[in-house]
Short mmCIF file of C-alpha atoms and ligand atoms in Angstrom, two decimals:
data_model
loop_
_atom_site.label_atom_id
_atom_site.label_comp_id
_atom_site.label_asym_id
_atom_site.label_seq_id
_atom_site.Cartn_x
_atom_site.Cartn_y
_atom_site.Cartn_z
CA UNK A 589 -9.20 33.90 7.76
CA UNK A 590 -7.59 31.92 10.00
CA UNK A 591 -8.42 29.08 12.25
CA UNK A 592 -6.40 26.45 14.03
CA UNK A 593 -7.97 23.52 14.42
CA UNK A 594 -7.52 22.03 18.12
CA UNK A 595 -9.28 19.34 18.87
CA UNK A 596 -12.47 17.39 17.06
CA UNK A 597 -14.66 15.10 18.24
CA UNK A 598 -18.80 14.12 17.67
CA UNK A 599 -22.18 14.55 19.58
CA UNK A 600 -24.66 11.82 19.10
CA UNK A 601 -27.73 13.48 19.22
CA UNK A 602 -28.37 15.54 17.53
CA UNK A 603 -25.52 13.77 15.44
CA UNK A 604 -22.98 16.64 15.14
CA UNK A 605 -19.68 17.36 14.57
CA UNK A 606 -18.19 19.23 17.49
CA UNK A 607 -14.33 21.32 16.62
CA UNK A 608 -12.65 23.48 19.29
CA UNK A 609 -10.06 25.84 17.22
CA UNK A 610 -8.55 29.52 17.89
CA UNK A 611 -9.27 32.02 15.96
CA UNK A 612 -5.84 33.51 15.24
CA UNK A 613 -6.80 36.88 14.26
CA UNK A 614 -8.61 37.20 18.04
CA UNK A 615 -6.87 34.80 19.92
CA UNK A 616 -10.00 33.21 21.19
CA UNK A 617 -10.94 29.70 21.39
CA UNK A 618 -14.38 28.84 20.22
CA UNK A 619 -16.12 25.97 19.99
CA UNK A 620 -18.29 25.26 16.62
CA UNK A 621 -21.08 22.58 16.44
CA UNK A 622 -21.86 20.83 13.10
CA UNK A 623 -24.63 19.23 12.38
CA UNK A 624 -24.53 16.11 10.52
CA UNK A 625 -27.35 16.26 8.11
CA UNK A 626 -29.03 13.75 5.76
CA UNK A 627 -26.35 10.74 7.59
CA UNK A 628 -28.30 7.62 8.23
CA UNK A 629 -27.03 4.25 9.09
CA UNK A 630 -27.02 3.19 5.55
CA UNK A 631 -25.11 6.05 4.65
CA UNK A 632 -21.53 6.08 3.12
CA UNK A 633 -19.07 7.82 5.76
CA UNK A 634 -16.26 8.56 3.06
CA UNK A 635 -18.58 10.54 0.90
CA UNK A 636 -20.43 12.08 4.13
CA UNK A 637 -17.09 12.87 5.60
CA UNK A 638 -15.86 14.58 2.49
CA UNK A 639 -19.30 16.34 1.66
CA UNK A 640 -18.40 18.02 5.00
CA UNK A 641 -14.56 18.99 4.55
CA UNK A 642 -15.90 20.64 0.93
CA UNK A 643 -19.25 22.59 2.68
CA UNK A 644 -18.92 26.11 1.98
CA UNK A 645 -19.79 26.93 5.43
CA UNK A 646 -17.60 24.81 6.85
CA UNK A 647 -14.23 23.94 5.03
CA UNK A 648 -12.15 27.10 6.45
CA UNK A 649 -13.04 25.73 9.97
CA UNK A 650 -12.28 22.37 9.30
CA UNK A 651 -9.06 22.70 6.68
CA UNK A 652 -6.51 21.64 9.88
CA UNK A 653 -8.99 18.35 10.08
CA UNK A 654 -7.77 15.82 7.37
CA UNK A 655 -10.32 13.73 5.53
CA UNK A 656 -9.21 10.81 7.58
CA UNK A 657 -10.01 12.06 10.94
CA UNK A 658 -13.63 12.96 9.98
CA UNK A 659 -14.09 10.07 8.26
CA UNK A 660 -13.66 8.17 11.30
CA UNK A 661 -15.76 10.55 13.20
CA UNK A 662 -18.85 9.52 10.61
CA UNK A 663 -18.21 6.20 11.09
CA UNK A 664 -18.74 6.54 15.19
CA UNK A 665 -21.75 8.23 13.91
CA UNK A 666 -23.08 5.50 12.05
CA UNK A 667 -21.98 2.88 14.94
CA UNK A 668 -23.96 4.62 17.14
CA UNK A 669 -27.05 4.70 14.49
CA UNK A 670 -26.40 0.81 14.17
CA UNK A 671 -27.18 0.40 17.84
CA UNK A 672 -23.35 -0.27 18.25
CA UNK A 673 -21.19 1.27 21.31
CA UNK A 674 -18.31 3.90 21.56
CA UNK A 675 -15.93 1.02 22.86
CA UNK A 676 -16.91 -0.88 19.43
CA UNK A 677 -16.25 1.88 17.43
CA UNK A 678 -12.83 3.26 19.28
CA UNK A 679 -11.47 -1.18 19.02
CA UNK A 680 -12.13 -1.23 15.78
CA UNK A 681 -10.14 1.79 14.35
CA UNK A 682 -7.21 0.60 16.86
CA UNK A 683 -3.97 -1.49 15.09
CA UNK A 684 -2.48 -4.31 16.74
CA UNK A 685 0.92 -4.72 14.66
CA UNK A 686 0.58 -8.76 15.46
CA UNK A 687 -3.40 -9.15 13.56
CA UNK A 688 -3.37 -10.81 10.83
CA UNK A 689 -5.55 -7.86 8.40
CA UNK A 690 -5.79 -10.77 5.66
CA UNK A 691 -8.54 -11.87 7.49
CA UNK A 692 -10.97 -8.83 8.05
CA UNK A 693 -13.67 -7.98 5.86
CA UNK A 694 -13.83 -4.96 3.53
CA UNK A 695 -15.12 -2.39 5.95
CA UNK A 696 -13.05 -3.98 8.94
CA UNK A 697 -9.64 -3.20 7.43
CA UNK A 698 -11.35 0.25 5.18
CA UNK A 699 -11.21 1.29 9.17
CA UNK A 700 -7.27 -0.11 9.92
CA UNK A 701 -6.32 1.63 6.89
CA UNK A 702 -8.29 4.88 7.63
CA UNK A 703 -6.04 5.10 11.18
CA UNK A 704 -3.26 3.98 8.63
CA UNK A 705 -3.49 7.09 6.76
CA UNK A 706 -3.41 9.38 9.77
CA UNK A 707 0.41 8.92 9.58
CA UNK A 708 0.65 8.30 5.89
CA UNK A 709 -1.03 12.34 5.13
CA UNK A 710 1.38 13.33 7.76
CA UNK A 711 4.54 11.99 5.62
CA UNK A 712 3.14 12.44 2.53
CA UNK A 713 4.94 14.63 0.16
CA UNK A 714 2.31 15.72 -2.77
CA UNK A 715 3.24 16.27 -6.51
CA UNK A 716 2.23 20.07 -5.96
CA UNK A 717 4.88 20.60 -3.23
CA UNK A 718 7.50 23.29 -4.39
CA UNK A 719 9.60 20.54 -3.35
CA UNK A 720 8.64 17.62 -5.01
CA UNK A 721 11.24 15.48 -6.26
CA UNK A 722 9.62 12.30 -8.45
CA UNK A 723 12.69 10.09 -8.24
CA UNK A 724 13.79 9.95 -4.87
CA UNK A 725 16.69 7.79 -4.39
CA UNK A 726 18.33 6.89 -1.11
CA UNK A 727 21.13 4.51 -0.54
CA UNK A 728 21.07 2.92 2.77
CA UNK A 729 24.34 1.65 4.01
CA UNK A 730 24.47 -1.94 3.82
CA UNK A 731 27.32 -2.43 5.66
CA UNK A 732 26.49 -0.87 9.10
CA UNK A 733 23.10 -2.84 9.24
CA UNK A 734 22.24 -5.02 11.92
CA UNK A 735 20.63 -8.36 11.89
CA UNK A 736 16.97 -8.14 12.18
CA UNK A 737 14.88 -9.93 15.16
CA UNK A 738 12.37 -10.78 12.24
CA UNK A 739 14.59 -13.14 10.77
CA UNK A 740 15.82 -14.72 13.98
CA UNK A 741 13.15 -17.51 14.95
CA UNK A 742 13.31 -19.64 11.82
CA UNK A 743 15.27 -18.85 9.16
CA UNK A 744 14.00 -22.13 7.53
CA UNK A 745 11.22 -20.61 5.11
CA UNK A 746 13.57 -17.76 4.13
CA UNK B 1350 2.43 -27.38 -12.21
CA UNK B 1351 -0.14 -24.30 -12.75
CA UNK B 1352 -2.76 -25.61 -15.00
CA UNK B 1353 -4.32 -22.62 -16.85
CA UNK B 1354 -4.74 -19.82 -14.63
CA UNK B 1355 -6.78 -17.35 -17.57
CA UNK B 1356 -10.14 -17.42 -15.32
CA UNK B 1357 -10.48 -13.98 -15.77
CA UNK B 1358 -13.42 -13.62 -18.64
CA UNK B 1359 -13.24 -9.72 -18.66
CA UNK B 1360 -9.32 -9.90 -19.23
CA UNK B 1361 -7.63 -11.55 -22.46
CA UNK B 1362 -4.09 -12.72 -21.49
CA UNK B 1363 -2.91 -13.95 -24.14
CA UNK B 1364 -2.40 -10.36 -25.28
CA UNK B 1365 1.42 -11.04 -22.65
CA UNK B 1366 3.05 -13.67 -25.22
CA UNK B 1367 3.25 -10.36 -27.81
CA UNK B 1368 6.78 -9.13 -27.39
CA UNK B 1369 6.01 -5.74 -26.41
CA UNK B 1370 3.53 -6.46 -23.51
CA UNK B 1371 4.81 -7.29 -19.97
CA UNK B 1372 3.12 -8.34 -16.62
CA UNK B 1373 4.12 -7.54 -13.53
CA UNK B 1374 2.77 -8.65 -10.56
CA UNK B 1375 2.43 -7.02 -7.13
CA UNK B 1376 2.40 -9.55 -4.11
CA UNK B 1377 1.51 -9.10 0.16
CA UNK B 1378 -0.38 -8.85 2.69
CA UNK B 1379 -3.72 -6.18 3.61
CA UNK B 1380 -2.46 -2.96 4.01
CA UNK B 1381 0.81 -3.19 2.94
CA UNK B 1382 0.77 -0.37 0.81
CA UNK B 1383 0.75 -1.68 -2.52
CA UNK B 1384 -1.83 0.25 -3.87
CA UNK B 1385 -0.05 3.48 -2.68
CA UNK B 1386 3.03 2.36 -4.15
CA UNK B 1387 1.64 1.28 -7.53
CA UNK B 1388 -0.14 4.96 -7.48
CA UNK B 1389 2.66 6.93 -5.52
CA UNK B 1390 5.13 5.38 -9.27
CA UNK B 1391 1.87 6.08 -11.92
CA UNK B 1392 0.94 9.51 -10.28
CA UNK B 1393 -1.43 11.27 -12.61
CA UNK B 1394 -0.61 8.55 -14.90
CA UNK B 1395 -3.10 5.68 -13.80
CA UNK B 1396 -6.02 5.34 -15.28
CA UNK B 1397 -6.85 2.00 -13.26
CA UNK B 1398 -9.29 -0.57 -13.90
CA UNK B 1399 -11.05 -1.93 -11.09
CA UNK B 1400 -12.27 -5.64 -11.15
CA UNK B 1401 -13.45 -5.24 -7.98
CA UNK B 1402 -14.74 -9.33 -7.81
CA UNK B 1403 -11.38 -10.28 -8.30
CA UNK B 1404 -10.30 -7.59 -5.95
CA UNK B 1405 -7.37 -6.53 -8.87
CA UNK B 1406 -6.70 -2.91 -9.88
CA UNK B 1407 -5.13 -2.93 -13.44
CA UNK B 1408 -2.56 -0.61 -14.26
CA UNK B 1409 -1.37 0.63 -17.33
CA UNK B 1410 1.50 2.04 -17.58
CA UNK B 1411 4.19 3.06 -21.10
CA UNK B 1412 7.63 2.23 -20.39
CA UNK B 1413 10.85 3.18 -22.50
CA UNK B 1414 13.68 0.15 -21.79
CA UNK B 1415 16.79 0.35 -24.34
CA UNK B 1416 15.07 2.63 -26.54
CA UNK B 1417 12.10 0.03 -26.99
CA UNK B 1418 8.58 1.03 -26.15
CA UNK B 1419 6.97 -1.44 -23.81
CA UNK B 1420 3.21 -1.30 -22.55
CA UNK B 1421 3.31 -2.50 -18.74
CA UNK B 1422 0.52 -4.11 -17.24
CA UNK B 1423 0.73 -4.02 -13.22
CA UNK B 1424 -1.39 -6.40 -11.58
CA UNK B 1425 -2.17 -4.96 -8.20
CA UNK B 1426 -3.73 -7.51 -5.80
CA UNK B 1427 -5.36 -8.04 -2.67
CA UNK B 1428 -4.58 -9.20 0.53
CA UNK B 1429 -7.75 -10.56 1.74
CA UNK B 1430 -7.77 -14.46 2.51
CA UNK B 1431 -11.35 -14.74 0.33
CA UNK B 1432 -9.64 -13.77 -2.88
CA UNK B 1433 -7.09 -16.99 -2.25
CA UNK B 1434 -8.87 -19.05 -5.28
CA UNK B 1435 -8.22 -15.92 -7.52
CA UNK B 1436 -4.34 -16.30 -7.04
CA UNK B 1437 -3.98 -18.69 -10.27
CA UNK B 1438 -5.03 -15.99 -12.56
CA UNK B 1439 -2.92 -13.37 -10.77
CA UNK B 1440 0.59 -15.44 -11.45
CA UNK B 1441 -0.69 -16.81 -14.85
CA UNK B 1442 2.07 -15.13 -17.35
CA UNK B 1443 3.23 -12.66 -15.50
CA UNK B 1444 6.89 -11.55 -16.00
CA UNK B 1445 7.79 -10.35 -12.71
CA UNK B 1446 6.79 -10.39 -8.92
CA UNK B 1447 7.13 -7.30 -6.76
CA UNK B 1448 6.65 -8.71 -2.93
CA UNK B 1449 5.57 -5.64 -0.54
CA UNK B 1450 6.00 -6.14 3.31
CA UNK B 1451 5.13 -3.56 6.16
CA UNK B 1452 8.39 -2.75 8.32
CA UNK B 1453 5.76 -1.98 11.21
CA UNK B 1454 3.91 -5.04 10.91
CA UNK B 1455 6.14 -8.34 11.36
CA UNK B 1456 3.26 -10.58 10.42
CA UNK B 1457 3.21 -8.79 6.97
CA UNK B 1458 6.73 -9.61 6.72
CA UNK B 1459 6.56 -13.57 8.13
CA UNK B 1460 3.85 -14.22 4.86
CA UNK B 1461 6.54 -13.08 2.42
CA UNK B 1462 7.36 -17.03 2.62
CA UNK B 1463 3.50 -17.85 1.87
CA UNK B 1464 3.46 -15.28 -0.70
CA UNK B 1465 7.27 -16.76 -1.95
CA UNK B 1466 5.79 -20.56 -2.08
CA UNK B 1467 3.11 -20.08 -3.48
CA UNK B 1468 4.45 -17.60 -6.50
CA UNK B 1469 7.13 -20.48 -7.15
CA UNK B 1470 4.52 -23.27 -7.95
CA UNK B 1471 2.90 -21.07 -10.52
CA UNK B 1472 5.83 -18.81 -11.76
CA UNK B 1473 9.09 -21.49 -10.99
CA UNK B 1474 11.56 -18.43 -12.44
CA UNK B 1475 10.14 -14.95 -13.09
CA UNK B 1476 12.35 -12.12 -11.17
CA UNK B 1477 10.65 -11.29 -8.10
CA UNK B 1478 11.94 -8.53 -5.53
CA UNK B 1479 11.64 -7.79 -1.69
CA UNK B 1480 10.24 -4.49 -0.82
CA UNK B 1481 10.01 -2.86 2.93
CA UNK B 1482 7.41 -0.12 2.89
CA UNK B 1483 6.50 2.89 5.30
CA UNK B 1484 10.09 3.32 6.32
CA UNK B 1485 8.82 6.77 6.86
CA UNK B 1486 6.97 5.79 9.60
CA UNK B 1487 10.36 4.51 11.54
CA UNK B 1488 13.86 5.01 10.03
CA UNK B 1489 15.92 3.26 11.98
CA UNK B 1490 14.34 0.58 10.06
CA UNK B 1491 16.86 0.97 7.61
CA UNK B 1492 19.70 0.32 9.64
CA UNK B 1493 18.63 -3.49 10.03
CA UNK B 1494 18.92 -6.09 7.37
CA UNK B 1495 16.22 -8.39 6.80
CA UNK B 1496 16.96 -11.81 5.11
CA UNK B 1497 14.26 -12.82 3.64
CA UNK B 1498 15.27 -13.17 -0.01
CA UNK B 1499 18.70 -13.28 -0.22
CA UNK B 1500 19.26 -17.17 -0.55
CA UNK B 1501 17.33 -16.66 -3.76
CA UNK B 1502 19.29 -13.24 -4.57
CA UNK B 1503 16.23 -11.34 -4.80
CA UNK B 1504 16.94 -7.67 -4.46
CA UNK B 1505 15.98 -5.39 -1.52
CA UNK B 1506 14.14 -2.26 -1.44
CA UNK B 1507 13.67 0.22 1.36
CA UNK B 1508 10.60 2.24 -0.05
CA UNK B 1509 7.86 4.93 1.48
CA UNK B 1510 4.90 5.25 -0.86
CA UNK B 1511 4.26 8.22 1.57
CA UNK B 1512 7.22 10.34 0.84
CA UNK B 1513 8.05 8.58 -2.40
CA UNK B 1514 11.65 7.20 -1.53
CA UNK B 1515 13.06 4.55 -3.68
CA UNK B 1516 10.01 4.04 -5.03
CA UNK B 1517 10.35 5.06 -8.99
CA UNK B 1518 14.15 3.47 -8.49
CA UNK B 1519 12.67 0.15 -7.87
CA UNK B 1520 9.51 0.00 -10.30
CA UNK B 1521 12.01 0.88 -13.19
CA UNK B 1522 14.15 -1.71 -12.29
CA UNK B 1523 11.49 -4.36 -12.09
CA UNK B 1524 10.13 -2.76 -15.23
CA UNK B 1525 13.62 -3.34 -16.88
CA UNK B 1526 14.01 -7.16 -15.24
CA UNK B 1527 10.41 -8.41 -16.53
CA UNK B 1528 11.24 -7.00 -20.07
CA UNK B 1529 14.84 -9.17 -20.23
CA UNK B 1530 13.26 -12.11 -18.22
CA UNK B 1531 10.69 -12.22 -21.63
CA UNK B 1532 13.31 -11.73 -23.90
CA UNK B 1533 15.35 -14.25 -22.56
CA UNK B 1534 13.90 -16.29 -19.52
CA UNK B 1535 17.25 -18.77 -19.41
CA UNK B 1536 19.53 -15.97 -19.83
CA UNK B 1537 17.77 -14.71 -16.73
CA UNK B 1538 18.68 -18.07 -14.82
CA UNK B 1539 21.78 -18.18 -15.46
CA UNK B 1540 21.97 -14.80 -14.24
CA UNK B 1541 20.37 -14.92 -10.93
CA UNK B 1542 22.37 -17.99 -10.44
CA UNK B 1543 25.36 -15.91 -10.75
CA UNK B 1544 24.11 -13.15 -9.01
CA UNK B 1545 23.78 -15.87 -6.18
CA UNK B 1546 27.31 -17.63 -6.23
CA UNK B 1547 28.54 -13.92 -5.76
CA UNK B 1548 26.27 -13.12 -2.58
CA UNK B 1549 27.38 -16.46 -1.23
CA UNK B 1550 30.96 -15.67 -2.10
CA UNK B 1551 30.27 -12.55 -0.19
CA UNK B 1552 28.41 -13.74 2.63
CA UNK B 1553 31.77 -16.16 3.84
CA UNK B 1554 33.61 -13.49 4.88
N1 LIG C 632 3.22 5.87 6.78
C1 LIG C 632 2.96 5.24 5.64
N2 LIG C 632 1.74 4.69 5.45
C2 LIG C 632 1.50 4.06 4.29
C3 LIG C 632 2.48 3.95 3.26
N3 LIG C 632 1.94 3.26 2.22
C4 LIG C 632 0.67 2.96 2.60
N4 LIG C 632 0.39 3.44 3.83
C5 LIG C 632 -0.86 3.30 4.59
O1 LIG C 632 -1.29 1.97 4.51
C6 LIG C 632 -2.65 1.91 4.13
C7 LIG C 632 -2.90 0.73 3.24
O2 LIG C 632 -2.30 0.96 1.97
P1 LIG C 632 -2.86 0.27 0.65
O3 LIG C 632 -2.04 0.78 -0.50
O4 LIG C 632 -4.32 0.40 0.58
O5 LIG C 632 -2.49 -1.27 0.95
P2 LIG C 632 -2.64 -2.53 -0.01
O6 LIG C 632 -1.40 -3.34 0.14
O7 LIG C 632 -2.98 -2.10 -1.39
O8 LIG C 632 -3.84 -3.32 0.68
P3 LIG C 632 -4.91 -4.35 0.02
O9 LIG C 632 -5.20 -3.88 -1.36
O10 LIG C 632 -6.08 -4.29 0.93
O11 LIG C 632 -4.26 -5.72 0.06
C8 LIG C 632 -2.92 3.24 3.41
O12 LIG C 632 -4.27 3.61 3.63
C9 LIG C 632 -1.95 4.19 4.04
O13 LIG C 632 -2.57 4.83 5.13
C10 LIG C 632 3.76 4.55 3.49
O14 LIG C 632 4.69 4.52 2.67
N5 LIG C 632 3.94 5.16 4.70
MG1 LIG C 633 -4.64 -2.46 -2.62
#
C-alpha cells in the first residue's frame, strides 16, 4: 500500500483529523477524515497524538505524518476545547530566535520544542539506519573561520 | 563559597568522593538540546532517572579511561528560571561542566556567561567545555568562531544531537577530563593554565 501524505490539518467539530494524500497505486488524491475520539480538554495530546499514528486503521495513511505534526494538531484541538482561538494556538507553536524559553512554563516550551523537532526528525539519523555511524567525527577548519557577530557587542563577560 | 549544596534527599552524593565515581554536569538554556545530546551519546544505554521536582534526569553511564572502569553519573538539567534555587545541588561535587548553546538562538548563547558565573562560584576549577548544538540545522555555522570560552581555554565543540556529529568525540573527552581533574585537581590547573599561555601565544600573531 502506498500513500503519500500531502497535506494535514484538523476540523473542530466534530473534532477530526482531516489528511489529503495520493494514492500512488491510482494516482488519485483523496481526502480522509479522522475522527478524534475519546479527546477532551483534559486530555494528554502526546499520548492522543500517538494513539492515532499506531491505530490500525489509520497508521498506513498517516506514516508520511511524523508524531510531531499531529501532536500539534491535538493540541489545536484541545485549544479550541479550552475556549481558546486558532491565532492562540498557531503564536504559541511559533519560535522567535530572540525569547528567552527559560522563562515559559512546562507546556509553553513542550510546544517550542514540539515545532523544534519538526527539523530535528528531519536531520535525524536513527541507530537502525544501514548507515549509522555512532562516532561521527568532523573537523571543522579553524583557520578559515570568521569572527562571529555574537561575540561582537561586549566581549566583556566572555 | 558554596556552602553544602547535597539538598537532594532522594540522591546520596557522597557516593562522588569514591575514586571510581565521577559527575559530570550538563549546563544551558531551554531547549538547547541537552537532553538529546545526553541521549543521542547513551543511545539504548540510558536507563534515566527522572527527579522530575528538581527537573534533573540522571544518567548512568560505564566508562573505560586508561584501562580503569569508571561509573559516570551525568547530571542533565533544566533550563527553566523556577528551578534557579536547585542550581547548588546541581554543581555540588561535580567533576566536570559540559555548557550547551543553540547556534540558532543567540540568546542561548549570550547566558553561557550566566551559566559560566555562576558554575565558577560553586565549582572555582572543574573542566568545563563550550558546545554549539543543531549545526545541522545551518552549517555555515561552522565556518564562524565564537569566543566565548577561549580566555579560559575551554574547548569548543561543533555538535548535532540530530545527526550525531561530534557528539560521542566530545562526551569521551569530557568523560576522560572529569576522571584526571579527580585524580589530580592541581595537576589539572596547572594544565589549563598552560593550555592558556599557548592560546595566548597563539592568538598574537
Ligand atoms: N535540528 C536540531 N534540533 C535539535 C537538536 N538537538 C535538539 N533539538 C531540538 O531541540 C528541542 C529541545 O531539545 P532538548 O534536548 O529537550 O533540550 P534541553 O536542553 O534538554 O531543554 P530543557 O531540558 O528544557 O532545559 C528538541 O525537542 C529537538 O526538537 C539538534 O542537534 N538539531
Ligand atoms: Mg532537558
Amino acid at each position: 500500500m502506498s500513500f503519500v501524505a500531502k497535506r494535514c490539518g484538523v476540523q473542530f467539530s466534530p473534532p477530526s483529523i482531516v489528511l489529503i494524500y495520493e494514492n500512488k497505486e491510482t494516482n488519485k488524491v483523496r481526502k480522509r477524515i479522522i475522527p478524534v475520539r475519546n479527546f477532551s480538554k483534559y486530555s494528554d495530546y502526546s499520548m492522543a497524538a500517538e494513539r492515532l499514528k499506531n491505530h490500525p486503521r489509520h497508521r498506513d495513511y498517516l506514516e508520511g505524518v511524523s508524531q510531531s505534526q499531529l501532536e500539534r494538531l491535538h493540541v489545536i484541538l484541545r485549544d479550541h476545547l479550552q475556549g481558546f482561538s486558532l491565532d492562540y494556538s498557531l503564536s504559541s507553536f511559533r519560535l522567535d530566535p530572540d525569547e528567552d524559553l527559560n522563562k515559559l512554563d512546562d507546556e509553553e516550551l513542550a510546544r517550542k520544542k514540539g515545532q523544534m523537532d519538526e527539523l530535528f526528525e528531519k536531520n535525524r539519523r536513527h541507530k537502525d539506519d544501514p548507515d549509522f555511524v555512532y562516532d561521527v567525527e568532523v573537523d571543522f577548519n579553524v583557520e578559515t573561520r570568521e569572527k562571529c557577530s555574537w561575540d561582537e557587542e561586549s566581549d566583556d563577560g566572555f | 563559597m558554596a556552602g553544602n549544596g547535597n539538598n537532594i534527599p532522594e540522591l546520596d552524593q557522597n557516593k562522588y568522593d569514591a575514586d571510581e565515581q565521577v559527575k559530570i554536569i550538563c549546563l544551558g538554556d531551554s531547549a538547547v538540546g541537552k537532553s538529546k545530546l545526553m541521549e543521542r551519546f547513551l543511545m539504548d544505554e540510558y536507563r534515566p532517572q527522572q527527579l522530575s521536582t528538581y527537573a534533573l534526569t540522571l544518567y548512568k553511564h560505564t566508562a573505560n579511561v586508561g584501562g580503569k572502569t569508571v561509573a559516570v553519573d551525568f547530571w542533565d538539567t533544566a533550563g527553566q528560571e523556577r528551578f534557579q534555587s536547585m542550581h547548588p545541588s546541581y554543581y555540588h561535587k561535580a567533576h566536570a561542566c559540559i555548557m550547551v548553546f543553540d547556534v540558532q538562538r543567540k540568546i542561548t548563547y549570550k547566558n553561557l556567561a550566566n551559566w559560566y558565573k555562576e558554575l565558577r562560584e560553586y565549582r572555582p576549577e572543574i573542566p568545563c567545555c563550550v558546545v554549539a548544538n543543531k549545526i545541522d540545522a545551518d552549517m555555515k555555522v561552522t565556518q564562524r568562531s565564537f569566543n566565548f570560552g577561549k580566555k579560559q581555554g575551554m574547548p569548543f565543540y561543533f555538535v548535532s544531537a540530530a545527526d550525531g556529529t561530534n557528539v560521542v568525540k566530545m562526551f569521551r573527552e569530557m568523560i576522560k577530563r572529569a576522571v584526571d581533574y579527580k585524580q589530580n585537581p592541581s595537576d589539572f590547573m596547572d594544565e589549563v593554565m598552560q593550555e592558556l599561555e599557548v592560546k595566548l601565544k597563539h592568538s598574537d600573531y
